[in-house]
N, CA, C and O of each residue as an XYZ file, in Angstrom:
768
protein
N       1.049      5.438    -32.520
C      -0.059      6.380    -32.119
C       0.253      7.758    -32.629
O       1.402      8.194    -32.558
N      -0.711      8.442    -33.131
C      -0.392      9.734    -33.689
C      -0.318     10.856    -32.614
O      -0.785     10.671    -31.490
N       0.251     11.970    -32.963
C       0.316     13.035    -32.072
C      -0.962     13.511    -31.589
O      -1.077     13.926    -30.436
N      -1.894     13.478    -32.374
C      -3.375     13.875    -32.030
C      -3.912     12.891    -31.063
O      -4.641     13.341    -30.179
N      -3.664     11.592    -31.088
C      -4.161     10.640    -30.118
C      -3.392     10.905    -28.812
O      -4.021     10.910    -27.754
N      -2.102     11.119    -28.828
C      -1.260     11.408    -27.597
C      -1.954     12.632    -26.905
O      -2.267     12.590    -25.715
N      -2.174     13.690    -27.676
C      -2.746     14.939    -27.248
C      -4.044     14.685    -26.519
O      -4.358     15.368    -25.544
N      -4.809     13.697    -26.991
C      -6.134     13.478    -26.372
C      -6.086     12.870    -24.973
O      -7.032     12.967    -24.192
N      -4.969     12.249    -24.694
C      -4.799     11.657    -23.332
C      -4.144     12.712    -22.428
O      -4.538     12.908    -21.278
N      -3.101     13.403    -23.008
C      -2.241     14.235    -22.207
C      -2.935     15.621    -21.972
O      -2.813     16.116    -20.851
N      -3.629     16.271    -22.897
C      -4.292     17.556    -22.719
C      -5.215     17.604    -21.513
O      -5.093     18.518    -20.697
N      -6.144     16.646    -21.367
C      -7.053     16.628    -20.197
C      -6.297     16.702    -18.830
O      -6.651     17.423    -17.897
N      -5.198     15.860    -18.823
C      -4.467     15.719    -17.664
C      -3.824     16.979    -17.226
O      -3.854     17.327    -16.045
N      -3.188     17.732    -18.238
C      -2.442     18.958    -17.976
C      -3.450     19.958    -17.555
O      -3.137     20.769    -16.684
N      -4.660     19.980    -18.103
C      -5.647     20.878    -17.696
C      -6.008     20.744    -16.258
O      -6.187     21.742    -15.561
N      -6.124     19.472    -15.778
C      -6.439     19.246    -14.355
C      -5.272     19.733    -13.510
O      -5.497     20.042    -12.340
N      -4.060     19.825    -14.003
C      -2.916     20.384    -13.258
C      -2.825     21.808    -13.345
O      -1.977     22.385    -12.665
N      -3.580     22.438    -14.085
C      -3.548     23.882    -14.398
C      -2.210     24.268    -14.966
O      -1.586     25.261    -14.591
N      -1.796     23.412    -15.909
C      -0.497     23.794    -16.668
C      -0.969     24.188    -18.094
O      -1.658     23.433    -18.780
N      -0.546     25.445    -18.505
C      -1.045     25.838    -19.703
C      -0.132     25.246    -20.898
O       1.045     24.966    -20.671
N      -0.676     25.071    -22.118
C       0.071     24.475    -23.111
C       1.419     25.246    -23.569
O       2.320     24.666    -24.174
N       1.456     26.445    -23.260
C       2.675     27.311    -23.637
C       3.650     27.432    -22.334
O       4.755     27.961    -22.446
N       3.231     26.968    -21.228
C       4.139     27.001    -20.176
C       5.478     26.321    -20.199
O       5.486     25.119    -20.466
N       6.528     26.890    -19.973
C       7.852     26.299    -20.166
C       8.142     25.382    -18.878
O       7.841     25.751    -17.743
N       8.679     24.302    -19.128
C       9.097     23.263    -18.127
C       9.963     24.034    -17.056
O       9.779     23.792    -15.863
N      10.747     24.803    -17.392
C      11.782     25.418    -16.577
C      11.044     26.404    -15.546
O      11.611     26.836    -14.542
N       9.915     26.668    -15.844
C       9.090     27.579    -14.792
C       8.153     26.783    -13.950
O       7.411     27.365    -13.159
N       8.142     25.526    -14.068
C       7.344     24.749    -13.323
C       7.983     24.224    -12.022
O       9.196     24.037    -11.927
N       7.133     24.002    -11.058
C       7.581     23.350     -9.751
C       8.065     21.847    -10.014
O       7.685     21.189    -10.982
N       8.892     21.415     -9.099
C       9.316     19.994     -9.136
C       8.098     19.020     -9.368
O       8.092     18.143    -10.231
N       7.099     19.273     -8.518
C       5.896     18.491     -8.622
C       5.290     18.576    -10.064
O       4.897     17.586    -10.680
N       5.256     19.814    -10.522
C       4.598     19.828    -11.926
C       5.391     19.152    -12.818
O       4.857     18.335    -13.567
N       6.692     19.371    -12.872
C       7.661     18.724    -13.866
C       7.374     17.099    -13.825
O       7.197     16.456    -14.860
N       7.352     16.577    -12.655
C       7.148     15.200    -12.421
C       5.807     14.811    -12.989
O       5.738     13.772    -13.645
N       4.743     15.549    -12.795
C       3.310     15.328    -13.352
C       3.381     15.405    -14.846
O       2.774     14.567    -15.513
N       4.135     16.428    -15.462
C       4.208     16.393    -16.870
C       4.894     15.138    -17.478
O       4.575     14.688    -18.579
N       5.778     14.648    -16.749
C       6.625     13.418    -17.196
C       5.609     12.254    -17.051
O       5.509     11.440    -17.969
N       4.873     12.148    -15.962
C       3.937     11.060    -15.745
C       2.822     11.154    -16.816
O       2.402     10.129    -17.353
N       2.352     12.352    -17.120
C       1.379     12.567    -18.112
C       1.745     12.139    -19.565
O       0.964     11.608    -20.355
N       3.019     12.441    -19.794
C       3.713     11.925    -21.046
C       3.656     10.404    -21.113
O       3.415      9.792    -22.154
N       3.894      9.833    -19.934
C       3.911      8.214    -20.007
C       2.680      7.789    -20.226
O       2.531      6.917    -21.082
N       1.603      8.268    -19.557
C       0.235      7.849    -19.782
C      -0.174      8.110    -21.325
O      -0.873      7.331    -21.973
N       0.339      9.261    -21.794
C      -0.145      9.637    -23.113
C       0.338      8.644    -24.287
O      -0.143      8.706    -25.418
N       1.307      7.749    -23.921
C       1.697      6.776    -24.894
C       0.726      5.639    -25.098
O       0.817      4.849    -26.037
N      -0.243      5.599    -24.133
C      -1.387      4.635    -24.187
C      -0.994      3.179    -24.413
O      -1.628      2.416    -25.143
N       0.183      2.831    -23.679
C       0.748      1.364    -23.665
C      -0.325      0.531    -22.930
O      -1.045      1.032    -22.067
N      -0.400     -0.733    -23.301
C      -1.178     -1.695    -22.659
C      -0.696     -1.989    -21.323
O      -1.556     -2.241    -20.480
N       0.620     -2.005    -20.950
C       1.199     -2.226    -19.807
C       2.131     -1.058    -19.464
O       3.063     -0.697    -20.183
N       1.775     -0.482    -18.250
C       2.625      0.621    -17.685
C       3.387      0.115    -16.526
O       2.800     -0.523    -15.652
N       4.656      0.354    -16.457
C       5.609     -0.004    -15.435
C       5.975      1.249    -14.736
O       6.637      2.087    -15.350
N       5.577      1.480    -13.397
C       5.986      2.694    -12.791
C       6.654      2.299    -11.434
O       6.114      1.573    -10.600
N       7.784      2.814    -11.322
C       8.704      2.564    -10.260
C       8.727      3.883     -9.294
O       9.095      4.971     -9.737
N       8.325      3.714     -8.004
C       8.215      4.813     -7.126
C       7.760      6.132     -7.840
O       8.366      7.201     -7.767
N       6.616      5.905     -8.533
C       6.043      7.088     -9.276
C       5.757      8.367     -8.555
O       5.782      9.470     -9.103
N       5.473      8.145     -7.236
C       5.010      9.426     -6.629
C       6.186     10.070     -5.680
O       5.922     11.058     -4.994
N       7.266      9.580     -5.669
C       8.424     10.204     -4.995
C       8.656     11.628     -5.477
O       8.821     11.833     -6.680
N       8.676     12.635     -4.579
C       8.942     13.907     -4.911
C       7.748     14.832     -5.174
O       7.852     16.051     -5.308
N       6.571     14.119     -5.236
C       5.318     14.863     -5.544
C       4.644     15.307     -4.261
O       4.645     14.560     -3.283
N       4.062     16.515     -4.235
C       3.425     17.143     -3.145
C       2.034     16.210     -2.929
O       1.510     15.627     -3.878
N       1.563     16.155     -1.697
C       0.341     15.304     -1.434
C      -0.765     15.696     -2.399
O      -1.484     14.765     -2.762
N      -1.000     16.757     -2.823
C      -2.114     17.171     -3.762
C      -1.805     16.727     -5.193
O      -2.716     16.341     -5.926
N      -0.640     16.771     -5.567
C      -0.260     16.223     -6.971
C      -0.374     14.777     -6.904
O      -0.911     14.225     -7.864
N       0.058     14.039     -5.893
C       0.046     12.651     -5.696
C      -1.363     12.208     -5.821
O      -1.688     11.303     -6.589
N      -2.157     12.817     -5.099
C      -3.623     12.443     -5.051
C      -4.176     12.614     -6.479
O      -4.813     11.713     -7.024
N      -3.929     13.732     -7.035
C      -4.442     13.965     -8.350
C      -3.954     12.881     -9.400
O      -4.739     12.382    -10.206
N      -2.719     12.575     -9.345
C      -2.174     11.566    -10.321
C      -2.717     10.307    -10.032
O      -3.083      9.651    -11.007
N      -2.871      9.760     -8.784
C      -3.428      8.580     -8.354
C      -4.904      8.422     -8.976
O      -5.269      7.462     -9.656
N      -5.704      9.559     -8.614
C      -7.075      9.530     -9.256
C      -7.136      9.417    -10.760
O      -7.928      8.663    -11.326
N      -6.235     10.224    -11.414
C      -6.251     10.183    -12.729
C      -5.770      8.791    -13.365
O      -6.340      8.290    -14.335
N      -4.725      8.249    -12.758
C      -4.238      6.933    -13.126
C      -5.335      5.745    -12.913
O      -5.451      4.814    -13.709
N      -6.091      5.893    -11.785
C      -7.106      4.883    -11.491
C      -8.140      4.956    -12.643
O      -8.522      3.937    -13.219
N      -8.574      6.188    -12.953
C      -9.660      6.494    -13.929
C      -9.101      5.921    -15.376
O      -9.804      5.250    -16.131
N      -7.886      6.245    -15.615
C      -7.151      5.912    -16.971
C      -7.202      4.386    -17.119
O      -7.675      3.848    -18.120
N      -6.673      3.690    -16.037
C      -6.409      2.280    -16.132
C      -7.773      1.492    -16.327
O      -7.851      0.503    -17.056
N      -8.871      2.031    -15.592
C     -10.093      1.484    -15.611
C     -10.798      1.655    -16.963
O     -11.230      0.671    -17.564
N     -10.921      2.960    -17.464
C     -11.453      3.275    -18.660
C     -10.835      2.621    -19.829
O     -11.523      2.052    -20.676
N      -9.544      2.692    -19.890
C      -8.783      2.189    -20.969
C      -8.341      0.674    -20.985
O      -7.624      0.135    -21.829
N      -8.925      0.099    -19.863
C      -8.581     -1.390    -19.591
C      -7.072     -1.752    -19.658
O      -6.648     -2.694    -20.327
N      -6.270     -0.899    -18.884
C      -4.754     -1.015    -18.923
C      -4.286     -1.831    -17.721
O      -4.952     -1.916    -16.690
N      -3.141     -2.410    -17.900
C      -2.443     -3.152    -16.748
C      -1.446     -2.125    -16.235
O      -0.737     -1.524    -17.042
N      -1.362     -1.902    -14.965
C      -0.247     -1.107    -14.435
C       0.438     -1.947    -13.392
O      -0.183     -2.427    -12.444
N       1.871     -2.136    -13.602
C       2.603     -2.703    -12.564
C       3.455     -1.599    -11.921
O       4.217     -0.905    -12.594
N       3.308     -1.466    -10.666
C       4.066     -0.350     -9.941
C       4.672     -0.727     -8.720
O       4.298     -1.715     -8.089
N       5.524     -0.036     -8.385
C       6.306     -0.128     -6.936
C       6.243      1.168     -6.312
O       6.300      2.191     -6.995
N       6.125      1.192     -5.024
C       6.145      2.348     -4.224
C       6.540      2.138     -2.856
O       6.301      1.057     -2.317
N       7.127      3.076     -2.241
C       7.447      3.175     -0.848
C       6.359      3.909     -0.033
O       6.350      3.923      1.198
N       5.474      4.495     -0.789
C       4.202      5.174     -0.188
C       3.172      4.300     -0.300
O       2.471      4.322     -1.312
N       2.948      3.448      0.678
C       2.025      2.298      0.528
C       0.524      2.861      0.565
O      -0.330      2.236     -0.064
N       0.209      3.877      1.190
C      -1.155      4.396      1.229
C      -1.624      4.926     -0.152
O      -2.814      4.998     -0.457
N      -0.544      5.311     -1.009
C      -0.953      5.551     -2.466
C      -1.443      4.329     -3.171
O      -2.403      4.365     -3.941
N      -0.782      3.271     -2.902
C      -1.034      1.919     -3.588
C      -2.484      1.402     -3.209
O      -3.184      0.856     -4.062
N      -2.889      1.578     -1.980
C      -4.017      0.951     -1.641
C      -5.332      1.649     -2.217
O      -6.440      1.132     -2.074
N      -5.167      2.647     -2.761
C      -6.309      3.325     -3.436
C      -6.274      2.826     -5.024
O      -7.220      3.028     -5.785
N      -5.143      2.197     -5.386
C      -4.964      1.937     -6.835
C      -5.049      0.373     -7.137
O      -5.679     -0.066     -8.099
N      -4.419     -0.357     -6.310
C      -4.242     -1.665     -6.863
C      -5.254     -2.759     -6.484
O      -5.929     -2.655     -5.460
N      -5.357     -3.845     -7.347
C      -6.090     -4.920     -7.099
C      -5.362     -6.198     -6.385
O      -5.899     -6.936     -5.558
N      -4.218     -6.288     -6.808
C      -3.279     -7.382     -6.362
C      -1.991     -6.784     -5.927
O      -1.509     -5.795     -6.480
N      -1.417     -7.430     -4.880
C      -0.195     -7.050     -4.425
C       0.762     -8.110     -4.093
O       0.343     -9.210     -3.735
N       2.107     -7.844     -4.192
C       3.255     -8.739     -3.832
C       3.971     -7.836     -2.939
O       4.348     -6.700     -3.226
N       4.155     -8.567     -1.609
C       4.939     -7.856     -0.531
C       6.345     -8.656     -0.513
O       6.418     -9.831     -0.155
N       7.403     -7.923     -0.920
C       8.725     -8.543     -0.765
C       9.564     -7.960      0.426
O       9.359     -6.828      0.864
N      10.496     -8.783      0.909
C      11.382     -8.447      1.822
C      12.714     -9.102      1.456
O      12.865    -10.318      1.572
N      13.693     -8.280      1.007
C      14.998     -8.656      0.599
C      14.890     -9.744     -0.440
O      15.607    -10.743     -0.376
N      14.000     -9.563     -1.398
C      13.879    -10.402     -2.526
C      12.901    -11.714     -2.277
O      12.589    -12.470     -3.198
N      12.518    -11.862     -1.093
C      11.704    -12.894     -0.689
C      10.237    -12.558     -0.843
O       9.835    -11.538     -0.283
N       9.448    -13.249     -1.492
C       8.032    -13.003     -1.568
C       7.307    -13.450     -0.106
O       7.277    -14.628      0.249
N       6.782    -12.454      0.615
C       6.123    -12.714      1.755
C       4.583    -12.995      1.603
O       3.975    -13.764      2.347
N       4.052    -12.346      0.640
C       2.615    -12.748      0.236
C       2.413    -12.174     -1.212
O       3.073    -11.236     -1.658
N       1.416    -12.849     -1.902
C       1.041    -12.436     -3.133
C      -0.395    -12.680     -3.260
O      -0.748    -13.852     -3.391
N      -1.246    -11.790     -3.244
C      -2.600    -12.021     -3.218
C      -3.455    -10.769     -3.470
O      -2.885     -9.681     -3.382
N      -4.823    -10.811     -3.788
C      -5.529     -9.609     -3.990
C      -5.524     -8.866     -2.624
O      -5.472     -9.426     -1.529
N      -5.589     -7.463     -2.853
C      -5.558     -6.598     -1.580
C      -6.668     -6.817     -0.732
O      -6.514     -6.812      0.489
N      -7.850     -7.023     -1.293
C      -9.055     -7.179     -0.611
C      -8.883     -8.443      0.293
O      -9.160     -8.369      1.491
N      -8.444     -9.561     -0.250
C      -8.208    -10.836      0.456
C      -7.200    -10.548      1.529
O      -7.438    -10.969      2.661
N      -6.129     -9.892      1.301
C      -5.141     -9.770      2.388
C      -5.687     -8.893      3.525
O      -5.440     -9.182      4.695
N      -6.371     -7.907      3.217
C      -6.983     -7.099      4.260
C      -8.113     -7.735      5.134
O      -8.408     -7.354      6.267
N      -8.662     -8.685      4.496
C      -9.762     -9.513      4.999
C      -9.144    -10.659      5.982
O      -9.558    -10.861      7.123
N      -8.105    -11.363      5.363
C      -7.518    -12.541      5.922
C      -6.388    -12.360      6.899
O      -6.165    -13.209      7.763
N      -5.640    -11.211      6.767
C      -4.365    -10.962      7.492
C      -4.897     -9.971      8.719
O      -5.522     -8.934      8.496
N      -4.581    -10.414      9.946
C      -4.997     -9.520     10.953
C      -3.948     -9.220     12.020
O      -3.008     -9.976     12.263
N      -4.188     -8.002     12.669
C      -3.284     -7.653     13.770
C      -4.133     -7.827     15.060
O      -5.290     -7.415     15.147
N      -3.521     -8.420     15.978
C      -4.263     -8.611     17.274
C      -3.384     -7.968     18.391
O      -2.164     -8.125     18.420
N      -4.029     -7.287     19.246
C      -3.517     -6.666     20.420
C      -4.017     -7.212     21.730
O      -5.185     -7.598     21.786
N      -3.276     -7.277     22.740
C      -3.691     -7.696     24.137
C      -2.817     -7.271     25.014
O      -1.725     -6.869     24.612
N      -3.114     -7.277     26.312
C      -2.242     -6.804     27.499
C      -1.965     -8.101     28.241
O      -2.800     -8.952     28.547
N      -0.658     -8.116     28.482
C      -0.139     -9.261     29.349
C      -0.378     -9.078     30.810
O      -0.106     -7.974     31.281
N      -0.848    -10.006     31.591
C      -1.095     -9.724     32.952
C       0.263     -9.654     33.762
O       0.286     -9.040     34.829
N       1.300    -10.226     33.308
C       2.661    -10.221     33.861
C       3.584     -9.768     32.853
O       3.695    -10.356     31.777
N       4.364     -8.575     33.210
C       5.215     -8.112     32.163
C       6.427     -8.937     31.780
O       7.096     -8.695     30.776
N       6.686     -9.960     32.659
C       7.863    -10.836     32.353
C       7.304    -12.029     31.465
O       8.124    -12.859     31.071
N       6.083    -12.162     31.152
C       5.578    -13.155     30.292
C       6.215    -13.246     29.013
O       6.578    -12.214     28.450
N       6.391    -14.382     28.491
C       7.069    -14.485     27.187
C       6.041    -14.240     26.001
O       4.846    -14.445     26.213
N       6.460    -13.824     24.813
C       5.587    -13.758     23.662
C       5.246    -15.153     23.079
O       6.027    -16.103     23.139
N       4.097    -15.198     22.549
C       3.707    -16.564     21.969
C       4.687    -17.064     20.887
O       5.123    -16.286     20.039
N       5.007    -18.276     20.920
C       5.828    -18.823     19.865
C       4.991    -19.889     19.019
O       4.595    -20.957     19.484
N       4.790    -19.474     17.785
C       3.952    -20.309     16.929
C       4.284    -19.855     15.441
O       4.361    -18.666     15.133
N       4.470    -20.884     14.554
C       4.736    -20.589     13.225
C       3.734    -19.808     12.467
O       4.051    -19.222     11.432
N       2.463    -19.782     12.979
C       1.393    -18.925     12.349
C       1.291    -17.563     12.864
O       0.549    -16.758     12.301
N       1.984    -17.237     13.900
C       2.025    -15.874     14.619
C       3.242    -15.161     13.970
O       4.352    -15.686     14.056
N       3.063    -13.954     13.308
C       4.083    -13.298     12.643
C       4.374    -11.959     13.513
O       3.521    -11.184     13.946
N       5.699    -11.877     13.657
C       6.271    -10.603     14.252
C       5.533    -10.108     15.413
O       4.994     -9.001     15.405
N       5.494    -11.000     16.528
C       5.061    -10.435     17.720
C       5.999     -9.532     18.428
O       7.202     -9.785     18.484
N       5.421     -8.397     19.014
C       6.286     -7.455     19.692
C       5.640     -7.110     21.009
O       4.443     -7.292     21.232
N       6.440     -6.638     21.812
C       5.913     -6.285     23.185
C       6.554     -4.902     23.595
O       7.756     -4.692     23.433
N       5.728     -4.011     24.112
C       6.265     -2.765     24.878
C       5.481     -2.783     26.132
O       4.252     -2.724     26.181
N       6.336     -2.875     27.206
C       5.914     -3.178     28.632
C       4.798     -4.303     28.551
O       5.161     -5.397     28.116
N       3.630     -4.155     28.884
C       2.670     -5.195     28.883
C       1.915     -5.364     27.671
O       1.231     -6.372     27.491
N       2.008     -4.358     26.760
C       1.161     -4.312     25.609
C       1.906     -5.126     24.417
O       3.066     -4.926     24.054
N       1.008     -6.082     23.883
C       1.629     -6.930     22.824
C       0.701     -6.710     21.542
O      -0.495     -6.423     21.601
N       1.443     -6.892     20.375
C       0.736     -6.966     19.047
C       1.411     -8.032     18.255
O       2.622     -8.241     18.324
N       0.612     -8.679     17.525
C       1.040     -9.750     16.652
C       0.256     -9.771     15.410
O      -0.786     -9.116     15.363
N       0.658    -10.467     14.385
C       0.062    -10.583     13.083
C      -0.160    -11.970     12.759
O       0.603    -12.833     13.192
N      -1.218    -12.268     11.978
C      -1.491    -13.768     11.617
C      -2.546    -13.849     10.568
O      -3.407    -12.972     10.506
N      -2.526    -14.825      9.764
C      -3.591    -15.176      8.950
C      -4.639    -15.987      9.572
O      -5.683    -16.257      8.979
N      -4.365    -16.391     10.795
C      -5.290    -17.361     11.489
C      -6.395    -16.329     12.287
O      -6.304    -15.112     12.442
N      -7.351    -17.159     12.688
C      -8.491    -16.366     13.286
C      -8.076    -15.995     14.811
O      -7.043    -16.397     15.345
N      -8.987    -15.215     15.388
C      -8.926    -14.783     16.834
C      -8.985    -15.894     17.622
O      -8.220    -15.975     18.582
N      -9.890    -16.906     17.341
C     -10.077    -18.090     18.143
C      -8.685    -18.882     18.151
O      -8.256    -19.319     19.219
N      -7.982    -19.066     16.951
C      -6.668    -19.595     16.970
C      -5.675    -18.911     17.951
O      -5.020    -19.540     18.781
N      -5.626    -17.613     17.785
C      -4.716    -16.804     18.791
C      -5.127    -17.073     20.203
O      -4.244    -17.309     21.027
N      -6.342    -17.062     20.548
C      -6.768    -17.282     22.017
C      -6.312    -18.690     22.348
O      -5.685    -18.849     23.395
N      -6.563    -19.728     21.564
C      -6.132    -21.086     21.816
C      -4.537    -21.163     22.122
O      -4.068    -21.745     23.100
N      -3.785    -20.491     21.141
C      -2.511    -20.580     21.218
C      -1.869    -19.963     22.529
O      -0.910    -20.483     23.099
N      -2.521    -18.754     22.968
C      -2.102    -18.092     24.190
C      -2.445    -19.007     25.369
O      -1.616    -19.294     26.233
N      -3.651    -19.431     25.361
C      -4.139    -20.374     26.480
C      -3.222    -21.623     26.643
O      -2.803    -22.010     27.734
N      -2.959    -22.206     25.458
C      -2.116    -23.436     25.418
C      -0.689    -23.276     25.968
O      -0.108    -24.169     26.584
N      -0.185    -22.100     25.703
C       1.177    -21.674     26.186
C       1.161    -21.063     27.594
O       2.173    -20.614     28.132
N      -0.027    -21.078     28.136
C      -0.069    -20.594     29.662
C       0.069    -19.064     29.618
O       0.398    -18.579     30.701
N      -0.095    -18.257     28.681
C       0.107    -16.868     28.733
C      -1.149    -16.232     29.288
O      -2.259    -16.394     28.781
N      -0.898    -15.479     30.393
C      -2.074    -14.843     31.006
C      -2.167    -13.349     30.464
O      -1.275    -12.520     30.645
N      -3.313    -13.112     29.801
C      -3.546    -11.917     29.172
C      -4.988    -11.258     29.231
O      -5.893    -11.962     29.680
N      -5.232    -10.176     28.884
C      -6.633     -9.659     28.778
C      -6.827     -8.810     27.593
O      -5.845     -8.279     27.073
N      -8.023     -8.634     27.116
C      -8.334     -7.612     26.058
C      -7.830     -7.956     24.796
O      -7.335     -7.078     24.089
N      -7.900     -9.270     24.375
C      -7.545     -9.672     23.046
C      -8.599     -8.932     22.018
O      -9.826     -8.976     22.114
N      -7.857     -8.264     21.041
C      -8.756     -7.349     20.191
C      -8.084     -7.521     18.761
O      -6.864     -7.502     18.595
N      -8.917     -7.673     17.856
C      -8.525     -7.614     16.328
C      -8.693     -6.263     15.859
O      -9.803     -5.739     15.954
N      -7.642     -5.591     15.325
C      -7.587     -4.296     14.912
C      -7.844     -4.176     13.391
O      -7.552     -5.072     12.600
N      -8.426     -2.972     13.034
C      -8.669     -2.899     11.502
C      -7.267     -2.451     10.985
O      -6.451     -1.812     11.649
N      -7.109     -2.876      9.713
C      -5.742     -2.593      9.186
C      -5.897     -1.961      7.818
O      -6.871     -2.150      7.090
N      -4.790     -1.144      7.511
C      -4.588     -0.713      6.136
C      -3.587     -1.531      5.431
O      -3.045     -2.461      6.029
N      -3.307     -1.265      4.241
C      -2.386     -1.983      3.471
C      -0.929     -1.682      4.129
O      -0.068     -2.557      4.212
N      -0.764     -0.477      4.543
C       0.503     -0.190      5.232
C       0.797     -1.024      6.498
O       1.873     -1.570      6.743
N      -0.298     -1.045      7.256
C      -0.382     -1.959      8.427
C       0.126     -3.416      8.188
O       0.954     -3.986      8.899
N      -0.513     -3.957      7.037
C      -0.214     -5.163      6.738
C       1.258     -5.398      6.239
O       1.866     -6.418      6.563
N       1.780     -4.485      5.488
C       3.142     -4.437      5.047
C       4.135     -4.408      6.405
O       5.113     -5.152      6.491
N       3.825     -3.628      7.261
C       4.531     -3.573      8.632
C       4.340     -4.951      9.224
O       5.329     -5.557      9.636
N       3.226     -5.445      9.289
C       3.103     -6.717      9.973
C       3.782     -7.858      9.447
O       4.288     -8.718     10.167
N       3.803     -7.876      8.057
C       4.516     -8.945      7.417
C       5.958     -8.873      7.355
O       6.629     -9.905      7.386
N       6.512     -7.657      7.264
C       8.014     -7.397      7.257
C       8.526     -7.325      8.628
O       9.639     -7.774      8.903
N       7.671     -6.713      9.606
C       8.291     -6.406     10.842
C       9.107     -5.113     10.824
O       9.909     -4.844     11.719
N       8.876     -4.333      9.784
C       9.766     -3.064      9.636
C       8.787     -1.894      9.871
O       7.633     -1.858      9.444
N       9.398     -0.938     10.609
C       8.764      0.324     10.936
C       9.408      1.409     10.334
O       8.989      2.553     10.514
């Protein structure tokens, strides 16, 4: 790729950042320096981009700008981007498919839309604080604080209700909660 082609990708991005072509890197903030580096990566116009924790150290505004630009770039240029991040809410706006790992074990691998449709968090209130949590292979990471219970599953609300009833757990207010990708990550890994 020629310098002219690289500049055609890089220059519009730097303009969005309000970085002048003559500005020295040493005068930039940490966030701006990170954005310049990310802009140079995008300017290479590779068919596959691999970004590892790309947004660490970026201010919220710069993160959002980069995410928006990356989404537009990947779509317009039909690029594949493989990325990792500990800032899950950034990924939700970017990715089509996800793999959630825990200590090297794949917990799920599926399109994000399917995960958010099929994986659910249910909450309910135990009628008796001493009641046990439901035990079932399809129920993931149940937890209890006082009488309030939350659990995660790929099964339906009807399945959860039947499981609770079958195990003789007295409860009220069974409710399916809307979830983000971050909620799904917490539910699958059990990590807060």
